[in-house]
mmCIF file with all atom_site columns, C-alpha atoms in Angstrom:
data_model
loop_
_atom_site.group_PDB
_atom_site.id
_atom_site.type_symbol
_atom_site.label_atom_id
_atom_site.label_alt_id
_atom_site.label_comp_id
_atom_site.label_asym_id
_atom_site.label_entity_id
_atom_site.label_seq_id
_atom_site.pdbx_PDB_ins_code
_atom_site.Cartn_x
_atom_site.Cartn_y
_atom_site.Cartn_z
_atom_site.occupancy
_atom_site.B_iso_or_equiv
_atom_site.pdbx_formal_charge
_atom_site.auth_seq_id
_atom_site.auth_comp_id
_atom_site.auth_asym_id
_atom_site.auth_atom_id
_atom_site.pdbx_PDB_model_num
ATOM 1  C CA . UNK E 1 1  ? 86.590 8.595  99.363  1.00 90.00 ? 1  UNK E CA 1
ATOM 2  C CA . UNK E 1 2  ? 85.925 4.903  100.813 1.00 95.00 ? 2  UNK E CA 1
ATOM 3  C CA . UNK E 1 3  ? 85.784 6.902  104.520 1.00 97.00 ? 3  UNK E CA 1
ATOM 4  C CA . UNK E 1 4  ? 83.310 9.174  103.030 1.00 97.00 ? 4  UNK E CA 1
ATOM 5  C CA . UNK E 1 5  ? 80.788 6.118  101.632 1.00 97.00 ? 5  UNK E CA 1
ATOM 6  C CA . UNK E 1 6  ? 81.592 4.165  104.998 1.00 98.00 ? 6  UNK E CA 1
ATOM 7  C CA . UNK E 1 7  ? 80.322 7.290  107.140 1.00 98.00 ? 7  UNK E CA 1
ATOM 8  C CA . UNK E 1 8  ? 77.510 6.939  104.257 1.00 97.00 ? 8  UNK E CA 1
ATOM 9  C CA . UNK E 1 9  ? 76.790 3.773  104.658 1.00 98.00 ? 9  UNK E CA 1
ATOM 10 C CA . UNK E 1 10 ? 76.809 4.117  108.403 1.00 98.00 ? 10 UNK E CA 1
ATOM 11 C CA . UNK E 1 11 ? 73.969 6.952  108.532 1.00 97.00 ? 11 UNK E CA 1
ATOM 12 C CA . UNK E 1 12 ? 71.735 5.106  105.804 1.00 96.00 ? 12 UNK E CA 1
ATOM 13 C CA . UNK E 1 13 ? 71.667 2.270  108.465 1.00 97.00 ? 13 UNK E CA 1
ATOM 14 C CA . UNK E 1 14 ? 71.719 4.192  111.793 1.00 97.00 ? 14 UNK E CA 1
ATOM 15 C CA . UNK E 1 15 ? 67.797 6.000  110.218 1.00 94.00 ? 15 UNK E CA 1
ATOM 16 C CA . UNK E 1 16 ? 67.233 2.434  108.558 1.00 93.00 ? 16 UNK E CA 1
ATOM 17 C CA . UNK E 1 17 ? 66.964 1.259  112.010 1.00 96.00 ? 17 UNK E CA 1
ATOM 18 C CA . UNK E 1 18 ? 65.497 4.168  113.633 1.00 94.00 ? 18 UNK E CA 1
ATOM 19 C CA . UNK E 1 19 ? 62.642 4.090  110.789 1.00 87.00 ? 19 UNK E CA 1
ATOM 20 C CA . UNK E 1 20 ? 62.554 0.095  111.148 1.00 88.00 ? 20 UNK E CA 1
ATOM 21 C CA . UNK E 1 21 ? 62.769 0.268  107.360 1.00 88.00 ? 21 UNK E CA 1
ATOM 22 C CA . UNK E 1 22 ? 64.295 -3.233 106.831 1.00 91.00 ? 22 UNK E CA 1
ATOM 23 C CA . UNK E 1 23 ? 65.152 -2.774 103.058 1.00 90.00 ? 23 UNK E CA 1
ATOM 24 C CA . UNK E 1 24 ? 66.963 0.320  103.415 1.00 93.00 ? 24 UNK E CA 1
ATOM 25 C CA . UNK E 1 25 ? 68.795 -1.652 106.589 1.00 95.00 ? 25 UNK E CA 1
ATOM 26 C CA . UNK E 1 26 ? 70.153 -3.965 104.503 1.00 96.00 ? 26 UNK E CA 1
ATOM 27 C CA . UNK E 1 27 ? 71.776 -1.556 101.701 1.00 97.00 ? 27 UNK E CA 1
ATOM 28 C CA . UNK E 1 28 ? 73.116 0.462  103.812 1.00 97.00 ? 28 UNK E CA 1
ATOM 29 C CA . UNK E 1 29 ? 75.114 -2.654 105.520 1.00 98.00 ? 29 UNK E CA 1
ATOM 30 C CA . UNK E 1 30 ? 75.635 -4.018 102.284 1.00 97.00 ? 30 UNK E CA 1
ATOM 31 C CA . UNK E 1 31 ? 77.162 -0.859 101.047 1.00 98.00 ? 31 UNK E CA 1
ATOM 32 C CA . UNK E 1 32 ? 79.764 -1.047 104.181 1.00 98.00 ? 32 UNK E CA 1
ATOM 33 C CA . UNK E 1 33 ? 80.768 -4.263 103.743 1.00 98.00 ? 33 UNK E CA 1
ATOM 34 C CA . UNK E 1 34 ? 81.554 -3.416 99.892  1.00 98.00 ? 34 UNK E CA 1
ATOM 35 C CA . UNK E 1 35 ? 83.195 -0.270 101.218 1.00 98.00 ? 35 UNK E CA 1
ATOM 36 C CA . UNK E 1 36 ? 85.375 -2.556 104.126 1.00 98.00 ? 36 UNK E CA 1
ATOM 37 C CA . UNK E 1 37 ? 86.692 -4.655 101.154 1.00 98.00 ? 37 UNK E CA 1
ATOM 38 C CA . UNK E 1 38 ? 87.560 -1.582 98.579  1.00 97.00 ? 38 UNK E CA 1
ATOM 39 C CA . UNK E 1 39 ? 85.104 -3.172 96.266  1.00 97.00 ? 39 UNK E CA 1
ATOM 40 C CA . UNK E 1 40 ? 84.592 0.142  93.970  1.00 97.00 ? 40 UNK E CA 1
ATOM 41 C CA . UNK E 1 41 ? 82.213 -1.618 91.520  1.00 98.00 ? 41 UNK E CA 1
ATOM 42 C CA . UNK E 1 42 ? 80.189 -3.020 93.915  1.00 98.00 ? 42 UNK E CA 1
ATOM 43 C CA . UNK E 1 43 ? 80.090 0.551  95.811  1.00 98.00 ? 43 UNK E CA 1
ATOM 44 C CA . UNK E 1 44 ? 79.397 2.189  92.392  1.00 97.00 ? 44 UNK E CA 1
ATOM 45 C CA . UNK E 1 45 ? 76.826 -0.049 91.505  1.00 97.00 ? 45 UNK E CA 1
ATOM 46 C CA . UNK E 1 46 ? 75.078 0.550  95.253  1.00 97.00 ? 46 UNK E CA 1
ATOM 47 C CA . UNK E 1 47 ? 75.652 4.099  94.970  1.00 96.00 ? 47 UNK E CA 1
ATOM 48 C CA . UNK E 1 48 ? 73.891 4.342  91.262  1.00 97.00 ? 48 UNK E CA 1
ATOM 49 C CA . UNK E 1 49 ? 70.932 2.394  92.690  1.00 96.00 ? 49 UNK E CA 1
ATOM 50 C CA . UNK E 1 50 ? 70.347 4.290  96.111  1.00 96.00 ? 50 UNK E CA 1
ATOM 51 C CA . UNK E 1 51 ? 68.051 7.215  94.211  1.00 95.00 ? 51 UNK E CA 1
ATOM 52 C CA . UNK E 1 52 ? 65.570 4.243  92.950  1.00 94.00 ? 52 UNK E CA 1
ATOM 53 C CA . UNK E 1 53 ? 65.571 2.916  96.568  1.00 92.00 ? 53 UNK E CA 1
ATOM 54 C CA . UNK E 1 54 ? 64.952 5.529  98.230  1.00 89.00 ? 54 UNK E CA 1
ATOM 55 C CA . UNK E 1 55 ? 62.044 6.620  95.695  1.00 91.00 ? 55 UNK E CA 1
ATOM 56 C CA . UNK E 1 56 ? 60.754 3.503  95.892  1.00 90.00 ? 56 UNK E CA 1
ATOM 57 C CA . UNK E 1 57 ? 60.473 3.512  100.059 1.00 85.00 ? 57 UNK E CA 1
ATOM 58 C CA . UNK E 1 58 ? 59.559 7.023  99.971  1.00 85.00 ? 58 UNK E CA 1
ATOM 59 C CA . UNK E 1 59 ? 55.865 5.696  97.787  1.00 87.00 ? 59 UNK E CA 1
ATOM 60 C CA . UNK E 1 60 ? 55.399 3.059  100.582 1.00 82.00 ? 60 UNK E CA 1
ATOM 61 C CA . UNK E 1 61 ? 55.868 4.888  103.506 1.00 76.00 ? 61 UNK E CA 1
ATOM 62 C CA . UNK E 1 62 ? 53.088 7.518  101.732 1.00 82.00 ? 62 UNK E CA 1
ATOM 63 C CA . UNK E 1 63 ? 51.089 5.301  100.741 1.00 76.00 ? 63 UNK E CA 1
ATOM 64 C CA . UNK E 1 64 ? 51.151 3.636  104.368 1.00 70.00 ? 64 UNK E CA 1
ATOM 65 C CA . UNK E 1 65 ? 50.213 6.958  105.588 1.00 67.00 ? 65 UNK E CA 1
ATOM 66 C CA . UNK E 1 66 ? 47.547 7.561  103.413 1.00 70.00 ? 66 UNK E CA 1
ATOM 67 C CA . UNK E 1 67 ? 46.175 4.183  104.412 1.00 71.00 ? 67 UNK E CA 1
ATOM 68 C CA . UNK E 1 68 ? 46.865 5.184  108.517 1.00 68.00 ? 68 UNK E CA 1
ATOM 69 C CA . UNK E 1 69 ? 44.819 8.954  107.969 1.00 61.00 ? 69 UNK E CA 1
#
């Protein structure tokens, strides 16, 4: 399961970077390092919190295209 958040992890900050979205950068490295030291809570807590993240980066990047049209 830890190899399965770590490949998580991984792709969260591989489009992070890609996207230059520099909040979404930093969970996802945050989330490997919790996932390198078999810190479950941590990872659960990351994991239970990545929907309201991603919602939350989702309304910017619309609203910065809104802005941009």
């Amino acid at each position: 399961v830890m190899e399965d958040v770590k490949a998580f992890a991984d792709k969260i900050s591989r489009v992070a970077e890609e996207c230059g979205a520099a909040s979404l950068l930093e969970y996802g490295n945050r989330l490997r390092d919790h996932a390198d030291s078999y810190d479950i809570e941590c990872v659960e807590k990351s994991i239970e919190i990545f929907p309201t993240l991603f919602r939350s980066i989702q309304r910017r990047w619309s609203k910065n295209d809104k802005e941009s049209s």
